[in-house]
Coordinates of N, CA and C in Angstrom, one line a residue:
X1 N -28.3 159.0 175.9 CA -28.6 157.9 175.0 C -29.7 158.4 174.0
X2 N -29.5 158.3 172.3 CA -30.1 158.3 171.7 C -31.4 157.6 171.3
X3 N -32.2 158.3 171.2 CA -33.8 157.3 171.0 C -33.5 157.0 169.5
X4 N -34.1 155.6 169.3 CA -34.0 155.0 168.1 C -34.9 155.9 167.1
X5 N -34.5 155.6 165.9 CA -35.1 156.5 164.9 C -36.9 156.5 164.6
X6 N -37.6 156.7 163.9 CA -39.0 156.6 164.1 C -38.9 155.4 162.6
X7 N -40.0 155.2 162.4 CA -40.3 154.2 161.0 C -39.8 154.7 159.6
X8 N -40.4 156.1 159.6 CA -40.3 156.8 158.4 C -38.6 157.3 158.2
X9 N -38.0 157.7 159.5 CA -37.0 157.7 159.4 C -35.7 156.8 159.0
X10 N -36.1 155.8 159.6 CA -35.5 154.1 159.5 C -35.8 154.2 158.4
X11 N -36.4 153.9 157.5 CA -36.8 153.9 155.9 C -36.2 154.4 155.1
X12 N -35.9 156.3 155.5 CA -35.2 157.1 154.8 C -33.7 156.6 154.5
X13 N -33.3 156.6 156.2 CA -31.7 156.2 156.2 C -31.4 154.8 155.3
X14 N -32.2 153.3 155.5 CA -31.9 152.4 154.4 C -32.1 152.8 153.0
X15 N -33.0 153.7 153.0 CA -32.9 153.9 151.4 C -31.7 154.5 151.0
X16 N -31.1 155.5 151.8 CA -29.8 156.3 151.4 C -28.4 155.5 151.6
X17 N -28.7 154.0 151.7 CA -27.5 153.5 151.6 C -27.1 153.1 150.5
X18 N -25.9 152.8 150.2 CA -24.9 152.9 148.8 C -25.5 151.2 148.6
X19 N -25.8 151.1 147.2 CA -26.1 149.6 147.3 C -25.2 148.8 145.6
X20 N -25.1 148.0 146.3 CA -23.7 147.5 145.0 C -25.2 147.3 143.3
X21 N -24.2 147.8 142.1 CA -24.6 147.2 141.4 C -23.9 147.3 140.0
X22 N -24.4 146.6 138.9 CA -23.9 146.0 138.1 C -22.6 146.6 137.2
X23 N -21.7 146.9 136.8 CA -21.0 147.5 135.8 C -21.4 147.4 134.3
X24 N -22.6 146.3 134.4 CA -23.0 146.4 133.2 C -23.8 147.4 132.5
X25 N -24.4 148.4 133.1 CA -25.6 148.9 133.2 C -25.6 150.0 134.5
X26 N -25.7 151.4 133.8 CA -26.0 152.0 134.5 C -27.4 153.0 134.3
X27 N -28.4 153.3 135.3 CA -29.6 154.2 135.3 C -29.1 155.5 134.6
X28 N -28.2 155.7 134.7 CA -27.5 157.3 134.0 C -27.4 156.6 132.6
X29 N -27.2 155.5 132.3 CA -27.1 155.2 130.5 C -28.6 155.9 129.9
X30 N -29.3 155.7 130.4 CA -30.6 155.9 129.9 C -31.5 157.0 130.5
X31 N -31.2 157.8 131.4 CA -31.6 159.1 131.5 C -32.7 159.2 132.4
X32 N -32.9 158.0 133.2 CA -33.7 158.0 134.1 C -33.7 158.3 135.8
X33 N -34.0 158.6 136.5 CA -34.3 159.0 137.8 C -35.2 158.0 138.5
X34 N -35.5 157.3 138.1 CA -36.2 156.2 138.8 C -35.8 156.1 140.3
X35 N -36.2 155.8 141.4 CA -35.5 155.5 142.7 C -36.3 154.6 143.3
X36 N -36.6 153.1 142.3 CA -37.6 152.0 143.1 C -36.9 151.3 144.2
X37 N -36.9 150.9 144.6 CA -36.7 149.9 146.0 C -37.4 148.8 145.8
X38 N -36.8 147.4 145.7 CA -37.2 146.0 145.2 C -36.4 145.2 146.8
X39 N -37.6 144.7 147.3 CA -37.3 143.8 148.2 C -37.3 142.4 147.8
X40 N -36.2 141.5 147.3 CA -36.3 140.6 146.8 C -36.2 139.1 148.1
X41 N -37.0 138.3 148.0 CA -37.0 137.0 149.1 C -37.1 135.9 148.7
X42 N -35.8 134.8 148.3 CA -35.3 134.0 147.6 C -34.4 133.1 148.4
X43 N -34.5 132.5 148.3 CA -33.0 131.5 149.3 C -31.7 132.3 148.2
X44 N -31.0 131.8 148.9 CA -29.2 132.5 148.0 C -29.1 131.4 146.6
X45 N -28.7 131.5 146.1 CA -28.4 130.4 144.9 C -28.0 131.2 143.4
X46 N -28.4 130.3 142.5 CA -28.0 130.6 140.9 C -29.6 131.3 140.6
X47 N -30.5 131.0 141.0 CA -32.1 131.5 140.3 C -31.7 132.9 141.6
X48 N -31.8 133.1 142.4 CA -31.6 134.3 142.8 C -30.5 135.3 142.5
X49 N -29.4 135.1 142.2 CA -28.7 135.9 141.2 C -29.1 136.4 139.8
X50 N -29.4 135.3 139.2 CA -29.9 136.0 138.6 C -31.2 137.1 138.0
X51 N -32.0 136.7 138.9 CA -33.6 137.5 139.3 C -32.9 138.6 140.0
X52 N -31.6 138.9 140.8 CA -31.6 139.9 141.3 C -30.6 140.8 139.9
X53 N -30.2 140.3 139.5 CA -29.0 140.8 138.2 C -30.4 141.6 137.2
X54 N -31.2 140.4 137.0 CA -32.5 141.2 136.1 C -33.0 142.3 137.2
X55 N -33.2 142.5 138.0 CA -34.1 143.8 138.4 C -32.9 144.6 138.3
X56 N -31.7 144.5 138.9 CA -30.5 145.7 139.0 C -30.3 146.4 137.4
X57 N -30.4 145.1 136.3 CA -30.4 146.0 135.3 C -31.5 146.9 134.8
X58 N -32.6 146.5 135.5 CA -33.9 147.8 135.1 C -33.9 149.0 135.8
X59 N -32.5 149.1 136.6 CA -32.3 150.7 137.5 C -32.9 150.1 139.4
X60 N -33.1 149.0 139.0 CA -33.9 148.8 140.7 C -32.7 148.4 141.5
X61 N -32.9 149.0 142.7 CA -32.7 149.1 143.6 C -32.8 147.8 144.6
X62 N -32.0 146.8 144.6 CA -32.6 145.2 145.1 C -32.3 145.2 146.3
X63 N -32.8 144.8 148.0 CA -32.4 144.0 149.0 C -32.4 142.7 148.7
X64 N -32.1 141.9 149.3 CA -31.8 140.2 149.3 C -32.2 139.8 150.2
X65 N -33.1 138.9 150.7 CA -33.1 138.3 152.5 C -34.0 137.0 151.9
X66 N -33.1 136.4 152.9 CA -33.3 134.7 152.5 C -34.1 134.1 153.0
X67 N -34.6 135.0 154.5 CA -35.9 134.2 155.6 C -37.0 135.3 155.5
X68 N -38.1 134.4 155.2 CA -39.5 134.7 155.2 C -39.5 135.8 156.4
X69 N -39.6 134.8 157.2 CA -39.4 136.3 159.0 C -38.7 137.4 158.7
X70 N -37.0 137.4 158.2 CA -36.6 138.6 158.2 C -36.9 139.4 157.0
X71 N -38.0 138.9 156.0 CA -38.2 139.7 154.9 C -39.5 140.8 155.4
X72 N -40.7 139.8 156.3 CA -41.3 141.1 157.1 C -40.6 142.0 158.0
X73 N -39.6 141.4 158.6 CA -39.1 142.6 159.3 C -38.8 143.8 158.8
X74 N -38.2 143.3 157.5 CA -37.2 144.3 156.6 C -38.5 145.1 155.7
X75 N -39.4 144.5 155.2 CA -40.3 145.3 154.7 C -41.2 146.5 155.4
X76 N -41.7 145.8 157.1 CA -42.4 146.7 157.9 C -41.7 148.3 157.9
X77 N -40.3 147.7 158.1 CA -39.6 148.8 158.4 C -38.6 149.9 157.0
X78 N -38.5 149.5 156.2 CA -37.9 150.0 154.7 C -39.2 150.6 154.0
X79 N -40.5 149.7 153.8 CA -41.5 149.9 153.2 C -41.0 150.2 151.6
X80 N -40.8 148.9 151.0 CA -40.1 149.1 149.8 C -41.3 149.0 148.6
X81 N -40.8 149.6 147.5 CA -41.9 150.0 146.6 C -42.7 148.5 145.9
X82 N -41.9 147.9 145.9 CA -42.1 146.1 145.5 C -41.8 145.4 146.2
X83 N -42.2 144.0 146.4 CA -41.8 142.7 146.5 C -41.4 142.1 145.8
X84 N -40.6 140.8 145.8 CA -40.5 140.1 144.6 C -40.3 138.4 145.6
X85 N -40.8 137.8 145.5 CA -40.9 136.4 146.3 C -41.1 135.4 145.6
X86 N -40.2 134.5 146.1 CA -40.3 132.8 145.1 C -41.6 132.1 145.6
X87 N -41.8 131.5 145.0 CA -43.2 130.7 144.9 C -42.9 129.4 146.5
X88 N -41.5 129.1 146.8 CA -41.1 128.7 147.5 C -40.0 128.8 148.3
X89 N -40.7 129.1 149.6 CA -39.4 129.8 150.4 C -39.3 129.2 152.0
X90 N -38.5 129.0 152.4 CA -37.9 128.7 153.6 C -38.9 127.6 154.3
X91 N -39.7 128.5 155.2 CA -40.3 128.3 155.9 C -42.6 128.3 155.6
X92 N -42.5 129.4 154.8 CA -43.8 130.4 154.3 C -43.4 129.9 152.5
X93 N -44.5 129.7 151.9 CA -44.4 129.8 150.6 C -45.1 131.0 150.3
X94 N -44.5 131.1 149.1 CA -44.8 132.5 148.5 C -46.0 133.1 148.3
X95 N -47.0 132.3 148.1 CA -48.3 132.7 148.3 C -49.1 132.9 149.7
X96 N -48.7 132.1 150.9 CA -48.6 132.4 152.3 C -48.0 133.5 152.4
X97 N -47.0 134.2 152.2 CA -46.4 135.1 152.4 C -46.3 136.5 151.7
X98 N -47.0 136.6 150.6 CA -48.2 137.4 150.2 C -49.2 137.8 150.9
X99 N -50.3 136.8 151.0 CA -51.1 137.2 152.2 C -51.1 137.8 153.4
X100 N -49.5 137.5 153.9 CA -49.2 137.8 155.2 C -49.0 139.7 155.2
X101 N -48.3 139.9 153.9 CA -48.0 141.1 153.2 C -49.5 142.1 153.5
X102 N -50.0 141.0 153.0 CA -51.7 142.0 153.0 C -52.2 141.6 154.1
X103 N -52.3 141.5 155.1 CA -53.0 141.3 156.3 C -51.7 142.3 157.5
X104 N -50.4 143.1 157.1 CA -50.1 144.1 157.7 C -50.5 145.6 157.5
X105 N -51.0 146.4 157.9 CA -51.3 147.5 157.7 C -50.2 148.1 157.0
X106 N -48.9 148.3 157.7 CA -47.6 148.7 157.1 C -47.1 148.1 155.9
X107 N -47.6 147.0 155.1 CA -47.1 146.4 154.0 C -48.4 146.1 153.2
X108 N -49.8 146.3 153.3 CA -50.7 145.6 152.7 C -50.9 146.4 150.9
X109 N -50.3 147.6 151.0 CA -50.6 148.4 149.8 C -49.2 148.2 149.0
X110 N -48.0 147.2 149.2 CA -47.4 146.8 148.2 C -47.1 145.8 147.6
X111 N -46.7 146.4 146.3 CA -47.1 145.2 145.4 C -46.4 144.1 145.6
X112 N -46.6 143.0 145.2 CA -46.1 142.0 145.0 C -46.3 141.0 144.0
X113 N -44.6 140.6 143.4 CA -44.8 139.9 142.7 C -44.2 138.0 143.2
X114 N -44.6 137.6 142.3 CA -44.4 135.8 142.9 C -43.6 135.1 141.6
X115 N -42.4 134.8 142.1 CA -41.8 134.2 141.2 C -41.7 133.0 141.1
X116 N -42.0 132.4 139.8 CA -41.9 130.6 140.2 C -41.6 129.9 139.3
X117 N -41.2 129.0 139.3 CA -41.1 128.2 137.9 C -41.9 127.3 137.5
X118 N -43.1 126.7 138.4 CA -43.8 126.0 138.4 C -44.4 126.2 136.9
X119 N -44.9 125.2 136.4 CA -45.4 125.5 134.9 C -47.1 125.5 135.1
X120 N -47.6 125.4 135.6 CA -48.8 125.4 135.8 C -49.3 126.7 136.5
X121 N -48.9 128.0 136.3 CA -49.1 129.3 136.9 C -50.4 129.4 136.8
X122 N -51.2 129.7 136.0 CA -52.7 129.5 136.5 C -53.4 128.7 138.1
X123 N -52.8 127.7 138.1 CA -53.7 127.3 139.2 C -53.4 128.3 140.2
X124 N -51.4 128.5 140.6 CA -51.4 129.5 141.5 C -51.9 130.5 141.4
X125 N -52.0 130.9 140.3 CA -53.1 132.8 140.5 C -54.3 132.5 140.7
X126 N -54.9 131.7 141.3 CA -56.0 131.4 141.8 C -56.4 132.0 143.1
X127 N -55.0 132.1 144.1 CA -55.2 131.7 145.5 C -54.7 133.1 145.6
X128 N -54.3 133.7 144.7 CA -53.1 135.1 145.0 C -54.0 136.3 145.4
X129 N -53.8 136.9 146.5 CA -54.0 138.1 146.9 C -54.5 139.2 146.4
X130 N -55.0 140.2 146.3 CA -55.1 141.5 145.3 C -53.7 141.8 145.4
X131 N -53.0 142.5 144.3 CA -52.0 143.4 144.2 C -50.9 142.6 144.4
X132 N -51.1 141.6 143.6 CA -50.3 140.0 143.7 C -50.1 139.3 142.1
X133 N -49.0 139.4 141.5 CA -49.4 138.7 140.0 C -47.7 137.7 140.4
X134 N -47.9 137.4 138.7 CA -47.0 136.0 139.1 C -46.2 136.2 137.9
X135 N -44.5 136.1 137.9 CA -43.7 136.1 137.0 C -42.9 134.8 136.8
X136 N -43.2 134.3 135.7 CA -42.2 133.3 135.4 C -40.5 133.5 135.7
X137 N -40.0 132.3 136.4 CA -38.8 132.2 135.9 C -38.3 131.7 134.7
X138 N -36.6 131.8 134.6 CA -36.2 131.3 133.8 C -36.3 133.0 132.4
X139 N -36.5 132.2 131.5 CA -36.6 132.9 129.8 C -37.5 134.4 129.6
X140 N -38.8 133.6 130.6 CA -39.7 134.1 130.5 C -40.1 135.3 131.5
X141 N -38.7 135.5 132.7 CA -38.9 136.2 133.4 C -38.7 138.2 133.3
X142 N -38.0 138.5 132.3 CA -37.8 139.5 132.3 C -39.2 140.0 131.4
X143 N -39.6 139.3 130.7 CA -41.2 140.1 130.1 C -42.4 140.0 131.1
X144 N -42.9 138.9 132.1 CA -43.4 138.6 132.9 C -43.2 140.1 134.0
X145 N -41.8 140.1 134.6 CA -41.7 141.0 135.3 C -42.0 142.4 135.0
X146 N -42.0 142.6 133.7 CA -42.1 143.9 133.0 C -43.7 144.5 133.2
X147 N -44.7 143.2 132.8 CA -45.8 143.0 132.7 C -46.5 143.4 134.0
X148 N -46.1 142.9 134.9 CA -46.5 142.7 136.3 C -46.1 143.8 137.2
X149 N -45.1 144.2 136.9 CA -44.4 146.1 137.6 C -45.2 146.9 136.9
X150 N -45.7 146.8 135.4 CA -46.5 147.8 134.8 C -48.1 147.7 135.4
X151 N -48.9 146.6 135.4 CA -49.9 146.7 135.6 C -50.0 147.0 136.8
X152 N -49.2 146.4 138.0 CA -49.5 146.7 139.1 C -49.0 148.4 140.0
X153 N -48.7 149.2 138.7 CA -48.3 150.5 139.0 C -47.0 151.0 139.4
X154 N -45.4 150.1 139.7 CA -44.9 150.4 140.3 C -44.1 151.7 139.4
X155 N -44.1 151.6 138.6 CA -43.4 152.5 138.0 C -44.1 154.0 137.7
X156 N -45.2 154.1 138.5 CA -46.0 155.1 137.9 C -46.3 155.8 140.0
X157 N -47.4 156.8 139.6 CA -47.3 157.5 141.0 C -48.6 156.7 142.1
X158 N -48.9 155.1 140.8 CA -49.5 154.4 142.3 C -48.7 153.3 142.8
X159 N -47.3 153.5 143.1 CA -46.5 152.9 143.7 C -47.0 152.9 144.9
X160 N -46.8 152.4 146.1 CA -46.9 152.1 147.5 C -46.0 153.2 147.9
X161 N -44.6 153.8 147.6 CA -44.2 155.2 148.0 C -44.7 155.9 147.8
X162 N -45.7 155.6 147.0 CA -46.4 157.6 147.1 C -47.5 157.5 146.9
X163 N -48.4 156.7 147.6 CA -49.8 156.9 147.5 C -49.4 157.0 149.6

């Protein structure tokens, strides 16, 4: 009987799996090598399609998991270069569940972003974490997200993969 794989290994192997995406857009159109990994945690619906449609077309790499619980599981063990979490989720709201992000040793150095539609975003960036910013939904989400993957490094070499 084979021993189960180690952390870093488990990591490796999910990231080498084939993951569906768009026909509309491909990372080869534009000449990039990018190889982010975006853990997305959303209930299933029409706002999660399309939040996951917007990151696939920026070359990312999306998981999907609908429970708070199984999104730490799946991050402890993937250690993906981002987060992306609704402002309201299952069980944990999105800013509980930030926190929770930074209070694991194995997840506390990535980033995360909070997606919400709430109009009043200020109040929530009050309560938010370090290494925590907040992206509108809707219109406003694909600049927001742009904003928020830039400052918080993911695109650069202070990603959470490579520090």
């Amino acid at each position: 009987r084979r021993n189960p794989p180690s952390e870093s290994e488990f990591a490796r192997i999910v990231r080498a799996l084939p993951t569906r995406r768009s026909d509309a857009f491909s990372v080869n159109d534009v000449g990039t090598s990018q190889d982010i990994e975006v853990l997305l945690i959303m209930p299933r619906g029409v706002q999660e399609k399309l939040i996951e449609d917007e990151l696939r077309s920026c070359g990312l790499r999306v998981t999907n998991v609908g429970s708070s619980f199984e999104a730490i599981e799946m991050a402890v063990h993937t250690r993906p270069d981002l987060i992306v979490g609704s402002a309201l989720g299952d069980m944990v709201g999105g800013i509980e569940l930030a926190r929770v992000f930074r209070a694991i040793i194995a997840t506390k150095d990535i980033p995360f972003i909070l997606a919400t539609s709430f109009s009043d975003s200020n109040r929530l960036a009050k309560d938010l974490p370090p290494k925590t910013m907040i992206a509108r939904k809707g219109e406003h989400f694909p600049e927001d997200f742009s904003r928020c993957a830039i400052e918080l490094g993911v695109f650069g070499k202070n990603s959470a993969r490579h520090t």
